[in-house]
JSON list of C-alpha atoms in Angstrom, two decimals:
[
{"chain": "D", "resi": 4, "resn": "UNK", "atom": "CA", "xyz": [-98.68, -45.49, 129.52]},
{"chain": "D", "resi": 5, "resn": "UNK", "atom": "CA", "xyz": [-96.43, -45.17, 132.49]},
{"chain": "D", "resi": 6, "resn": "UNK", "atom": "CA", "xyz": [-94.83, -47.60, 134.51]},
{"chain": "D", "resi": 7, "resn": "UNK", "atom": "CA", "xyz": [-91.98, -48.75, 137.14]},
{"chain": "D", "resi": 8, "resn": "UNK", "atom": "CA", "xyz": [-89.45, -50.80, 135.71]},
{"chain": "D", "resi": 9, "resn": "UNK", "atom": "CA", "xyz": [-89.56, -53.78, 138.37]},
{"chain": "D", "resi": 10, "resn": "UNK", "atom": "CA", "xyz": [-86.57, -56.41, 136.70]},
{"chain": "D", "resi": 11, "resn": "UNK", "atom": "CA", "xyz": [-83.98, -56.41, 133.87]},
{"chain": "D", "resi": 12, "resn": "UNK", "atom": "CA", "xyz": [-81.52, -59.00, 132.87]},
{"chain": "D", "resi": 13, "resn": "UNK", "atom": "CA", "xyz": [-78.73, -57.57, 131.07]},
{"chain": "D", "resi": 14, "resn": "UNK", "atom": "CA", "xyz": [-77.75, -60.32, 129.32]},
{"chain": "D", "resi": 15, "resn": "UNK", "atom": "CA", "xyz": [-81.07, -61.15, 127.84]},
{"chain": "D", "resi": 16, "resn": "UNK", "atom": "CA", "xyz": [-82.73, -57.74, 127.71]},
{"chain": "D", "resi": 17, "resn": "UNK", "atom": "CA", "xyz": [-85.87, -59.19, 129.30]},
{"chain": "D", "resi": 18, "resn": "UNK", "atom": "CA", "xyz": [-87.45, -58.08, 132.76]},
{"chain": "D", "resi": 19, "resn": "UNK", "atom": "CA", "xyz": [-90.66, -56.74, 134.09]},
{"chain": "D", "resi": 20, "resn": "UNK", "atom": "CA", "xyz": [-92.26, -53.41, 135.08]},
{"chain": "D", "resi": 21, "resn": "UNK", "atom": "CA", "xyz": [-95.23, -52.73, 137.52]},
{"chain": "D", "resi": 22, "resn": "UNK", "atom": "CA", "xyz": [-98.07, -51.00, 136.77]},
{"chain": "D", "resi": 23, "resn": "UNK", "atom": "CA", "xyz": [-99.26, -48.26, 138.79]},
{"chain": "D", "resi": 24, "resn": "UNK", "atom": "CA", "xyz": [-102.12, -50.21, 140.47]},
{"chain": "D", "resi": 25, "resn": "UNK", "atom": "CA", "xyz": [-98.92, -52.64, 141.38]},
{"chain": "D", "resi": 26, "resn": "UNK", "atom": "CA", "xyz": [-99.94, -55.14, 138.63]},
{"chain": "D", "resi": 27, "resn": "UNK", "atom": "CA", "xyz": [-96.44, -56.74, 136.87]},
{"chain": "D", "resi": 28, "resn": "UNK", "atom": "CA", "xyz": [-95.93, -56.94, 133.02]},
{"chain": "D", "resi": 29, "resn": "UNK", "atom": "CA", "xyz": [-93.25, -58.63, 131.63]},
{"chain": "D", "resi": 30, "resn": "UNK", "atom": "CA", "xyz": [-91.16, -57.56, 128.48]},
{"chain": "D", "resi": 31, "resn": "UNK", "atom": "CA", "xyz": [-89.14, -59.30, 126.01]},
{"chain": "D", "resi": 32, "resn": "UNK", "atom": "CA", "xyz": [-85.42, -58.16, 124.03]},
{"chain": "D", "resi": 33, "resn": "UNK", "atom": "CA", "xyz": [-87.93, -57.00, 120.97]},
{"chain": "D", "resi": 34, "resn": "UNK", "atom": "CA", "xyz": [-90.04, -54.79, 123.85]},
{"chain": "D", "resi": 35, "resn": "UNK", "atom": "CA", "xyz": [-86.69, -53.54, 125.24]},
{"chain": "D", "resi": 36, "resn": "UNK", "atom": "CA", "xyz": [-84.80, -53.18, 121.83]},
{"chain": "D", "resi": 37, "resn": "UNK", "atom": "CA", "xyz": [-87.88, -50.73, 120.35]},
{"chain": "D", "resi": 38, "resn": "UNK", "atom": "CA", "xyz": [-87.06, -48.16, 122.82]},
{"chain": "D", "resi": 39, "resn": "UNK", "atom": "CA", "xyz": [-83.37, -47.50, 122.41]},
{"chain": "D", "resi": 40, "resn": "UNK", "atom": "CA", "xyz": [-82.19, -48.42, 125.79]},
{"chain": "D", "resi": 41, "resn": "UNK", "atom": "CA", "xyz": [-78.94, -49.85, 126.39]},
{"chain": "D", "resi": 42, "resn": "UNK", "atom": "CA", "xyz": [-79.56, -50.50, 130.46]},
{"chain": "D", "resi": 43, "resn": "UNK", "atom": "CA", "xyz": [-82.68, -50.39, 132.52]},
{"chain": "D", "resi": 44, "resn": "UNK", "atom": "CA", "xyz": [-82.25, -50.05, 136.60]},
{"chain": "D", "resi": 45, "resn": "UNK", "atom": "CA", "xyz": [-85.22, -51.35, 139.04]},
{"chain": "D", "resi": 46, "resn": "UNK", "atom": "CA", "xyz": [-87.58, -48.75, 139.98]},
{"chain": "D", "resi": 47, "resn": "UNK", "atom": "CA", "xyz": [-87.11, -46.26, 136.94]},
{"chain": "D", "resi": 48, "resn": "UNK", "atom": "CA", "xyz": [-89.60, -44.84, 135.69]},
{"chain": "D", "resi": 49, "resn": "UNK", "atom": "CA", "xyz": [-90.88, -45.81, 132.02]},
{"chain": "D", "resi": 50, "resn": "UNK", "atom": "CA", "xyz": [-92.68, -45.82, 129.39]},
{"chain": "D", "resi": 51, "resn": "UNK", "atom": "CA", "xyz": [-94.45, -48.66, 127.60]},
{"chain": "D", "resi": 52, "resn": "UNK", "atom": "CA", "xyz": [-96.72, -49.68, 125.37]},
{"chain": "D", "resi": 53, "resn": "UNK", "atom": "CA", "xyz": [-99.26, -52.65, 125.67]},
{"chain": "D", "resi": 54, "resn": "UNK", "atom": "CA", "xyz": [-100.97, -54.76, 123.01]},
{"chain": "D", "resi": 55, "resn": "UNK", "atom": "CA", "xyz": [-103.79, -56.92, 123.94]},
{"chain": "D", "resi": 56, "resn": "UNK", "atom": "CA", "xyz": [-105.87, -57.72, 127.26]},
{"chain": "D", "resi": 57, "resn": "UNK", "atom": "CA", "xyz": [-106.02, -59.49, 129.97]},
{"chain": "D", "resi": 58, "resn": "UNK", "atom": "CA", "xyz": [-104.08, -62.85, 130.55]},
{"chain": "D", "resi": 59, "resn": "UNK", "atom": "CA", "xyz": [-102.47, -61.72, 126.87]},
{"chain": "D", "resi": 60, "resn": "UNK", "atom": "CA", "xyz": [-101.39, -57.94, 127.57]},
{"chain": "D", "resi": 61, "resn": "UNK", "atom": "CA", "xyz": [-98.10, -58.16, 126.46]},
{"chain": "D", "resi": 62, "resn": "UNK", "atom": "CA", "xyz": [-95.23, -55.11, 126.49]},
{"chain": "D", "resi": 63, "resn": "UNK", "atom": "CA", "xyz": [-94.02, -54.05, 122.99]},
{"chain": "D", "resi": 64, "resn": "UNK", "atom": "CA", "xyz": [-91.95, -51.12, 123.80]},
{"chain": "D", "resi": 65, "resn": "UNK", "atom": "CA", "xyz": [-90.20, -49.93, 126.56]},
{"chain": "D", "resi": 66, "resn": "UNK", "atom": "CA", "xyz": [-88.11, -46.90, 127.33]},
{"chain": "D", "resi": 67, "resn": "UNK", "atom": "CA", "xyz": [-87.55, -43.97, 129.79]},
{"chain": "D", "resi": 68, "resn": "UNK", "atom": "CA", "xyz": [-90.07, -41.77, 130.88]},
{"chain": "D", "resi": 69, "resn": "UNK", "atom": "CA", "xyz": [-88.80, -39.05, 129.93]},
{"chain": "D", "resi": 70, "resn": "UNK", "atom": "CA", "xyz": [-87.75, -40.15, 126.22]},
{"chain": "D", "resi": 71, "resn": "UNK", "atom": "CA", "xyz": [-90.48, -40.00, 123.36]},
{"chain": "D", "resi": 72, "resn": "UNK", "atom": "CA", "xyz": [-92.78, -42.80, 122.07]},
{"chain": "D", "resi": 73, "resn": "UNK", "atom": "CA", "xyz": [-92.18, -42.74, 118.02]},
{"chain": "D", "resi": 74, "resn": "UNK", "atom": "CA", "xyz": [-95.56, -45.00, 117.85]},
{"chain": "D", "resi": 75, "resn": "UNK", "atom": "CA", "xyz": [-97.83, -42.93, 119.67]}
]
């Protein structure tokens, strides 16, 4: 799945991306650690992948678009 990444903190490797339909998703430093990046800049574009639904859709890997998912 594809995404915009929307905020990053650097110093705890946390932030959020937006959906395409504009809908946020925040990530955690385990989300952000899985995908090998070492920064993340507002309005990238990513790649992520979700576990759950709804209220509990949760991020569990993040990286660049462009870079490959080893889990999919």
């Amino acid at each position: 799945m594809q995404a915009t990444a929307y905020t990053y903190d650097p110093e705890t490797r946390a932030g959020s991306v937006l959906l395409d339909d504009g809908t946020p998703l925040p990530f955690d430093a385990a989300a952000f650690d899985a995908g090998g990046l070492r920064l993340l800049r507002p309005g990238q574009r990513v790649r992520i992948r979700t576990e759950g639904s709804g209220d509990g859709r949760r991020v569990v890997f993040v990286t660049l678009q462009t870079f490959p998912d080893p889990g999919a």
